[in-house]
Every structure is written in structure tokens, then in C-alpha cells.
Amino acid sequence: ASDAFHAARGFAEVGAAEPGQWRNARNPHLVEIMDCLSPAHPCERVVFKKPTQVGGTEVLLNMLGFIMCHDPGPCMLLVPGIDMAERHSKQRIAPSIDASPEWRAHVKPARSRDSGNTVRVKEFRGGILVIVTSNSASALRSMPVRYLLCDEVDKYLKNLDDEGSAFEIAVRRTSTYVGRRKVYLCSSPTIKGDSLIDAEYQASAQRERHIPCPHCAALQVLVMDQLLDDGRYLCTACGTPIDEQFKPQMFARGQWIAKNPASAVPGFHLNALYAPYRLGESWLAIAAERALAKANPERLVTFVNTFCGEAFEGERQQADAAVIEARAEL
């Protein structure tokens, strides 16, 4: 990606676990995802199937900063419901604008009269951001957009006013910009066969993050089955337990490898084992949660979705779609 794309990520976020300048080195897994979202990459769609707390929304925010500062155009942020729309606007986007001189130079202050900077609309030089909920058909039809940023897509309504899914309606708004558009989807998956993010990932290049063992240097995908109960990770090549403190050096040398390279859509998958060191759940905490999930079917579904970043398969695989939709914030 261009240096400008990376530079646009220089912001501090109020309430962040680590306030201050964005550093690629802190979460190197995300760099290639953001590279694919830059104008230098020919793809039009990027898919990120993930657990919670590994940076999917941070990628979205960093892309938004780049759009505002370096490649402006009409932009839509699509979220499941009103609560998330307001949280993103007030707790993520507004603090990022306030903390970044580069962002502030392009967006009028919210306190100015007729500023074009409200909770749901942010005007900037050469473009506009509208924050839309997946249960509002009229808002989804409101304008053509070049950039479509979709967060928690598995909570979107599957059939909105008999016009199709909220995601499909939103994608149609990008048709004017075919060849120049970018569509970013990120979400934790839900139930196999009813998960949008899982289906999109399966149709993608299916890139997995391969990490070198600090003892034997063998590259491997981190999987839950190799996590020991004491919070160490068992190398699949040399069988040596790996302490979590090795995360920074392992992650810095990781690489994305596609399982389905024939697909032109970059799709990425991580699980909670890839959370940066001392951010998110520790390996020991994940091992403890896994033990609890094994004894509780309801907890197991949550563990598979939000820790493994996988769609759940099993007795609940054929769950009523209405139950899934009910999870969305209305």
C-alpha cells in the first residue's frame, strides 16, 4: 500500500486500551488487510472473518481516515442497529477525529453551526460519511457510495422489506463506482449455513496467518486444539510449548497464505489466539473459557463464534433464522 494509507492511521482514540499513535508493529496481522483496502490494490471487496477484539473495527476506522484525508468520496458505514451506530460515531469516530490533526483538517468541528458533522453524517472535503443501520431500507437507498464499510455483518437483517438482505441492498448502492469501489466486511460468524461472513470467506482466497515457532521456526496456523490448559501453545512441528511472551517476535514474522488462491477476493481469518500481547484475552484466559464452554452447550456456541472466529456447526446448525436476526440491535 502507499505510505499515505499507512500515515492516515496516525490517531489516538479516547478510551482505547493503548491510546496514542497507531503502530503497525503492534498488530502486524492487520497490515495486509489494510493494504488490500488501499487504491493500489485492484480488489473491490475485502472479507475479514474474526473473533472479537482482534482489530476488525480498527481496520475500518483506519480506512475511514485514509478516505477522509487522501481519497475522498461518498462513504457508507453499515451497522446492525442504532446503538452500534451511535457508539461508533461518538466513541470511535469522533474521538479519532479530535485526536488526529490530519483528520481534523478535513472535517468541520461538530460544534459549529450547520457543520455537516452530526452523529449520523460526517461531511469532509470531497466526500461524505453516512452511518446507516441494517433495518432502514430508506437510508440504504439514499445515495450512491464508493466506499461501503460493513461491521458485524452477521447481525444484519436477512430480508428487508422484501428487497433482499440489508447487505445486498447496500452493495447495490456501489454499482456506480464499479472498478473504483471498495467493500469491506468484518464480523464474528454465527451459525453455519446462515452466516454471511462465513459464506463470503468461503468464496474468498481464504488467507490464514502462519506464525513461526520461536524454537524451531516452523510456520503454522494457530489452532485452539494446540492450546494447553496452562496457557502455553504446543508447536505442531517440534512439540515444544510456547510461552505467550513470544507473541511479538512470532507475529512480526508471520505471513498470510491463501488456501484458495484462485479467488480474486482477499479473505482473512483469525482466532483469538492472534490477539496482540497483553491486549484482548490472554492464552490462559482463552484456555479457561474453552474449559467452561465444553461443559455448557450455550457457552460453546459463543466460544466457537467469538473466540475461534468460526461458524458453529452442531445441534444448533439448523437454528431458525429469526433467532439469529433477533440478535441484531434494533
Short mmCIF file of C-alpha atoms in Angstrom, two decimals:
data_model
loop_
_atom_site.label_atom_id
_atom_site.label_comp_id
_atom_site.label_asym_id
_atom_site.label_seq_id
_atom_site.Cartn_x
_atom_site.Cartn_y
_atom_site.Cartn_z
CA ALA A 1 0.00 0.00 0.00
CA SER A 2 1.01 3.59 -0.34
CA ASP A 3 2.76 5.39 2.51
CA ALA A 4 -0.20 7.77 2.62
CA PHE A 5 -2.55 4.93 3.51
CA HIS A 6 -0.37 3.95 6.47
CA ALA A 7 0.15 7.57 7.51
CA ALA A 8 -3.59 8.13 7.71
CA ARG A 9 -3.69 5.77 10.66
CA GLY A 10 -1.93 8.15 12.98
CA PHE A 11 -4.63 8.76 15.56
CA ALA A 12 -5.27 8.31 19.25
CA GLU A 13 -8.60 7.00 20.49
CA VAL A 14 -10.27 8.08 23.71
CA GLY A 15 -10.89 5.05 25.88
CA ALA A 16 -8.54 2.86 23.87
CA ALA A 17 -6.58 0.14 25.62
CA GLU A 18 -3.42 1.77 24.29
CA PRO A 19 -4.07 5.46 23.49
CA GLY A 20 -1.55 7.11 21.22
CA GLN A 21 -0.20 6.89 17.69
CA TRP A 22 -1.24 3.89 15.62
CA ARG A 23 1.61 1.40 15.23
CA ASN A 24 1.52 -1.34 12.61
CA ALA A 25 4.06 -3.31 14.64
CA ARG A 26 1.58 -3.70 17.50
CA ASN A 27 -0.80 -5.74 15.34
CA PRO A 28 1.06 -6.75 12.17
CA HIS A 29 -1.71 -9.18 11.14
CA LEU A 30 -3.80 -6.20 10.03
CA VAL A 31 -1.29 -4.63 7.65
CA GLU A 32 -2.04 -6.85 4.65
CA ILE A 33 -5.78 -6.42 5.20
CA MET A 34 -5.37 -2.65 5.07
CA ASP A 35 -3.06 -2.92 2.06
CA CYS A 36 -5.87 -4.68 0.18
CA LEU A 37 -8.20 -1.79 1.02
CA SER A 38 -5.88 0.81 -0.50
CA PRO A 39 -6.39 2.17 -4.05
CA ALA A 40 -3.13 0.47 -5.03
CA HIS A 41 -4.78 -2.95 -4.73
CA PRO A 42 -7.12 -3.98 -7.57
CA CYS A 43 -9.68 -5.85 -5.44
CA GLU A 44 -13.12 -4.35 -4.80
CA ARG A 45 -14.11 -6.49 -1.82
CA VAL A 46 -12.21 -7.50 1.35
CA VAL A 47 -13.54 -10.04 3.87
CA PHE A 48 -12.40 -10.42 7.49
CA LYS A 49 -13.89 -13.34 9.44
CA LYS A 50 -12.78 -12.92 13.01
CA PRO A 51 -13.38 -13.32 16.74
CA THR A 52 -13.91 -10.28 18.95
CA GLN A 53 -11.06 -7.94 19.88
CA VAL A 54 -8.54 -8.60 17.11
CA GLY A 55 -8.86 -5.28 15.27
CA GLY A 56 -11.60 -5.64 12.66
CA THR A 57 -13.16 -2.31 13.59
CA GLU A 58 -9.71 -0.68 13.81
CA VAL A 59 -9.15 -1.59 10.16
CA LEU A 60 -12.47 0.05 9.36
CA LEU A 61 -11.53 3.24 11.25
CA ASN A 62 -8.11 3.42 9.64
CA MET A 63 -9.65 3.05 6.20
CA LEU A 64 -12.11 5.82 7.02
CA GLY A 65 -9.22 8.11 8.00
CA PHE A 66 -7.49 7.39 4.70
CA ILE A 67 -10.69 8.11 2.75
CA MET A 68 -11.20 11.44 4.51
CA CYS A 69 -7.62 12.59 4.13
CA HIS A 70 -6.34 11.10 0.88
CA ASP A 71 -9.02 9.57 -1.37
CA PRO A 72 -12.34 11.26 -0.62
CA GLY A 73 -15.69 10.09 -1.91
CA PRO A 74 -19.17 9.12 -0.70
CA CYS A 75 -18.87 6.55 2.07
CA MET A 76 -21.42 4.44 3.96
CA LEU A 77 -20.82 2.72 7.30
CA LEU A 78 -23.40 -0.04 7.75
CA VAL A 79 -24.02 -1.43 11.24
CA PRO A 80 -26.75 -3.66 12.71
CA GLY A 81 -28.66 -1.14 14.80
CA ILE A 82 -28.99 2.32 16.33
CA ASP A 83 -26.99 1.54 19.46
CA MET A 84 -23.94 0.46 17.46
CA ALA A 85 -24.31 3.41 15.09
CA GLU A 86 -24.16 5.85 17.99
CA ARG A 87 -21.30 4.00 19.70
CA HIS A 88 -19.20 4.02 16.56
CA SER A 89 -19.89 7.69 15.93
CA LYS A 90 -19.46 9.00 19.49
CA GLN A 91 -16.92 6.59 20.95
CA ARG A 92 -14.77 5.67 17.94
CA ILE A 93 -15.04 8.09 15.02
CA ALA A 94 -15.43 11.43 16.84
CA PRO A 95 -12.51 10.78 19.26
CA SER A 96 -10.34 9.70 16.34
CA ILE A 97 -11.10 12.95 14.50
CA ASP A 98 -10.42 15.00 17.63
CA ALA A 99 -7.11 13.24 18.30
CA SER A 100 -5.72 13.48 14.76
CA PRO A 101 -4.68 16.86 13.33
CA GLU A 102 -4.84 15.37 9.83
CA TRP A 103 -8.42 14.17 10.31
CA ARG A 104 -9.48 17.46 11.95
CA ALA A 105 -8.18 19.43 8.98
CA HIS A 106 -10.72 17.71 6.74
CA VAL A 107 -13.82 17.57 8.97
CA LYS A 108 -15.61 20.62 10.34
CA PRO A 109 -15.97 20.85 14.14
CA ALA A 110 -19.19 19.27 15.40
CA ARG A 111 -19.91 22.35 17.50
CA SER A 112 -20.03 24.75 14.54
CA ARG A 113 -23.41 25.82 13.19
CA ASP A 114 -24.53 23.79 10.18
CA SER A 115 -21.20 21.99 10.33
CA GLY A 116 -22.15 18.87 8.42
CA ASN A 117 -20.75 16.93 11.36
CA THR A 118 -23.51 15.10 13.23
CA VAL A 119 -23.86 11.71 14.86
CA ARG A 120 -25.02 10.04 11.65
CA VAL A 121 -23.44 12.26 8.97
CA LYS A 122 -19.85 13.49 8.63
CA GLU A 123 -19.05 15.77 5.71
CA PHE A 124 -15.41 16.12 4.70
CA ARG A 125 -13.57 17.72 1.80
CA GLY A 126 -14.68 15.95 -1.33
CA GLY A 127 -16.89 13.40 0.38
CA ILE A 128 -19.40 12.41 3.00
CA LEU A 129 -19.83 9.61 5.51
CA VAL A 130 -23.31 8.38 6.38
CA ILE A 131 -23.83 5.88 9.19
CA VAL A 132 -26.75 3.61 8.39
CA THR A 133 -28.48 0.77 10.24
CA SER A 134 -29.37 -2.50 8.55
CA ASN A 135 -33.07 -2.14 9.41
CA SER A 136 -33.55 1.10 7.46
CA ALA A 137 -34.38 0.40 3.82
CA SER A 138 -34.88 4.08 3.01
CA ALA A 139 -31.44 5.03 4.35
CA LEU A 140 -29.81 2.19 2.42
CA ARG A 141 -31.37 3.52 -0.79
CA SER A 142 -30.45 7.12 -0.07
CA MET A 143 -27.27 7.67 -2.13
CA PRO A 144 -24.65 6.04 -4.33
CA VAL A 145 -21.46 5.23 -2.44
CA ARG A 146 -17.90 4.48 -3.47
CA TYR A 147 -16.90 3.02 -0.12
CA LEU A 148 -19.05 0.57 1.83
CA LEU A 149 -17.77 -0.33 5.31
CA CYS A 150 -19.74 -3.15 6.93
CA ASP A 151 -19.29 -4.06 10.61
CA GLU A 152 -20.80 -7.13 12.31
CA VAL A 153 -22.49 -8.25 9.10
CA ASP A 154 -23.88 -11.45 10.62
CA LYS A 155 -26.30 -9.33 12.65
CA TYR A 156 -27.82 -7.64 9.59
CA LEU A 157 -31.42 -8.33 8.66
CA LYS A 158 -31.65 -11.12 6.09
CA ASN A 159 -34.77 -9.78 4.34
CA LEU A 160 -35.51 -6.09 4.50
CA ASP A 161 -38.92 -5.01 3.18
CA ASP A 162 -38.89 -7.99 0.79
CA GLU A 163 -36.00 -6.39 -1.11
CA GLY A 164 -33.30 -8.84 -0.08
CA SER A 165 -30.72 -8.66 2.67
CA ALA A 166 -29.53 -5.33 4.02
CA PHE A 167 -26.05 -6.13 2.74
CA GLU A 168 -27.27 -6.85 -0.80
CA ILE A 169 -29.24 -3.60 -0.86
CA ALA A 170 -26.18 -1.66 0.34
CA VAL A 171 -23.87 -3.27 -2.24
CA ARG A 172 -26.24 -2.15 -4.98
CA ARG A 173 -25.50 1.44 -3.93
CA THR A 174 -21.88 0.95 -5.06
CA SER A 175 -22.72 -0.02 -8.66
CA THR A 176 -21.98 3.49 -9.93
CA TYR A 177 -18.38 3.03 -8.85
CA VAL A 178 -17.64 -0.42 -10.29
CA GLY A 179 -13.89 -0.60 -10.84
CA ARG A 180 -13.20 2.05 -8.19
CA ARG A 181 -15.28 0.88 -5.21
CA LYS A 182 -14.16 -0.81 -2.01
CA VAL A 183 -16.44 -3.00 0.09
CA TYR A 184 -15.12 -4.13 3.48
CA LEU A 185 -16.92 -6.79 5.50
CA CYS A 186 -15.90 -7.79 9.01
CA SER A 187 -17.77 -9.84 11.58
CA SER A 188 -17.75 -12.68 14.03
CA PRO A 189 -19.67 -15.55 12.42
CA THR A 190 -22.85 -17.15 13.79
CA ILE A 191 -24.45 -20.41 12.63
CA LYS A 192 -23.05 -22.47 9.75
CA GLY A 193 -25.29 -22.11 6.72
CA ASP A 194 -26.79 -18.85 8.00
CA SER A 195 -23.58 -16.83 8.40
CA LEU A 196 -22.94 -14.14 5.80
CA ILE A 197 -19.31 -13.60 6.81
CA ASP A 198 -18.61 -17.34 6.69
CA ALA A 199 -20.14 -17.64 3.22
CA GLU A 200 -18.18 -14.64 1.96
CA TYR A 201 -14.97 -16.05 3.43
CA GLN A 202 -15.53 -19.47 1.87
CA ALA A 203 -15.86 -17.79 -1.53
CA SER A 204 -12.67 -15.78 -0.99
CA ALA A 205 -8.96 -16.63 -1.18
CA GLN A 206 -9.20 -17.84 2.46
CA ARG A 207 -5.95 -16.37 3.74
CA GLU A 208 -4.69 -17.81 7.04
CA ARG A 209 -1.98 -16.30 9.21
CA HIS A 210 1.06 -18.58 9.52
CA ILE A 211 3.32 -17.93 12.52
CA PRO A 212 6.88 -19.23 13.07
CA CYS A 213 7.66 -21.21 16.21
CA PRO A 214 10.29 -19.34 18.29
CA HIS A 215 12.07 -22.65 18.93
CA CYS A 216 12.17 -24.41 15.54
CA ALA A 217 10.96 -21.63 13.17
CA ALA A 218 8.31 -23.91 11.60
CA LEU A 219 5.41 -21.91 10.16
CA GLN A 220 1.96 -22.91 11.41
CA VAL A 221 -1.59 -21.65 11.79
CA LEU A 222 -2.51 -21.19 15.46
CA VAL A 223 -5.42 -23.51 16.35
CA MET A 224 -7.32 -23.98 19.59
CA ASP A 225 -6.54 -27.71 19.80
CA GLN A 226 -2.85 -26.93 20.37
CA LEU A 227 -3.51 -24.55 23.27
CA LEU A 228 -2.53 -26.16 26.58
CA ASP A 229 -4.57 -25.73 29.74
CA ASP A 230 -1.69 -23.81 31.34
CA GLY A 231 -1.88 -21.08 28.66
CA ARG A 232 1.08 -22.20 26.59
CA TYR A 233 0.89 -23.24 22.94
CA LEU A 234 2.23 -26.59 21.71
CA CYS A 235 4.20 -26.28 18.46
CA THR A 236 2.83 -28.68 15.86
CA ALA A 237 6.32 -29.27 14.41
CA CYS A 238 8.76 -29.69 17.33
CA GLY A 239 6.27 -30.27 20.17
CA THR A 240 7.83 -27.57 22.37
CA PRO A 241 5.44 -25.48 24.49
CA ILE A 242 5.50 -21.78 23.53
CA ASP A 243 5.05 -19.07 26.16
CA GLU A 244 2.73 -16.20 25.25
CA GLN A 245 5.53 -13.67 25.78
CA PHE A 246 6.94 -14.78 22.41
CA LYS A 247 3.91 -13.31 20.61
CA PRO A 248 5.56 -10.05 19.45
CA GLN A 249 8.52 -11.72 17.75
CA MET A 250 6.37 -14.52 16.30
CA PHE A 251 3.70 -12.18 15.00
CA ALA A 252 6.24 -9.82 13.41
CA ARG A 253 7.47 -12.69 11.20
CA GLY A 254 4.06 -14.08 10.33
CA GLN A 255 2.70 -14.29 6.82
CA TRP A 256 -0.70 -14.70 5.19
CA ILE A 257 -1.04 -17.79 2.98
CA ALA A 258 -4.13 -18.39 0.82
CA LYS A 259 -5.91 -21.75 0.85
CA ASN A 260 -7.93 -20.79 -2.22
CA PRO A 261 -5.58 -18.59 -4.28
CA ALA A 262 -7.79 -18.88 -7.37
CA SER A 263 -10.22 -16.38 -5.82
CA ALA A 264 -9.57 -12.70 -6.52
CA VAL A 265 -11.30 -11.68 -3.26
CA PRO A 266 -8.89 -11.28 -0.34
CA GLY A 267 -10.50 -13.04 2.61
CA PHE A 268 -8.80 -13.23 6.00
CA HIS A 269 -9.43 -15.31 9.12
CA LEU A 270 -8.05 -15.05 12.64
CA ASN A 271 -8.98 -16.52 16.01
CA ALA A 272 -8.47 -15.08 19.49
CA LEU A 273 -5.02 -16.67 19.82
CA TYR A 274 -3.77 -13.92 17.49
CA ALA A 275 -4.69 -11.02 19.79
CA PRO A 276 -1.66 -8.77 20.43
CA TYR A 277 0.34 -9.47 23.59
CA ARG A 278 -1.35 -8.00 26.67
CA LEU A 279 -4.35 -6.91 24.60
CA GLY A 280 -7.54 -8.93 24.39
CA GLU A 281 -7.86 -12.27 26.17
CA SER A 282 -4.63 -13.98 27.24
CA TRP A 283 -3.92 -17.54 26.16
CA LEU A 284 -4.53 -18.66 29.74
CA ALA A 285 -7.91 -16.91 29.84
CA ILE A 286 -8.85 -18.47 26.48
CA ALA A 287 -7.94 -21.94 27.81
CA ALA A 288 -10.14 -21.34 30.87
CA GLU A 289 -13.05 -20.18 28.70
CA ARG A 290 -12.64 -23.23 26.48
CA ALA A 291 -12.94 -25.50 29.52
CA LEU A 292 -16.16 -23.77 30.58
CA ALA A 293 -17.55 -23.96 27.03
CA LYS A 294 -17.03 -27.71 26.84
CA ALA A 295 -19.39 -28.14 29.80
CA ASN A 296 -22.08 -25.73 28.59
CA PRO A 297 -23.68 -26.04 25.11
CA GLU A 298 -24.85 -22.42 25.06
CA ARG A 299 -21.42 -21.20 26.06
CA LEU A 300 -19.86 -23.44 23.42
CA VAL A 301 -21.69 -21.62 20.61
CA THR A 302 -20.37 -18.29 21.90
CA PHE A 303 -16.84 -19.68 22.23
CA VAL A 304 -16.82 -21.01 18.67
CA ASN A 305 -18.17 -17.72 17.29
CA THR A 306 -16.30 -15.13 19.35
CA PHE A 307 -13.06 -16.90 20.30
CA CYS A 308 -12.49 -19.29 17.39
CA GLY A 309 -13.98 -16.90 14.85
CA GLU A 310 -15.82 -19.81 13.24
CA ALA A 311 -19.44 -20.52 12.33
CA PHE A 312 -20.97 -23.03 14.73
CA GLU A 313 -21.81 -26.49 13.42
CA GLY A 314 -23.73 -28.99 15.51
CA GLU A 315 -27.13 -29.49 17.08
CA ARG A 316 -27.97 -25.81 16.59
CA GLN A 317 -26.77 -25.64 12.98
CA GLN A 318 -30.31 -25.50 11.64
CA ALA A 319 -31.38 -22.76 14.05
CA ASP A 320 -34.31 -20.66 12.95
CA ALA A 321 -33.05 -17.63 11.03
CA ALA A 322 -35.44 -15.46 13.01
CA VAL A 323 -33.49 -16.29 16.17
CA ILE A 324 -30.28 -15.12 14.51
CA GLU A 325 -31.91 -11.88 13.35
CA ALA A 326 -33.18 -11.25 16.85
CA ARG A 327 -29.59 -10.80 17.99
CA ALA A 328 -29.30 -7.63 15.95
CA GLU A 329 -29.58 -4.31 17.78
CA LEU A 330 -32.88 -2.84 16.63
#
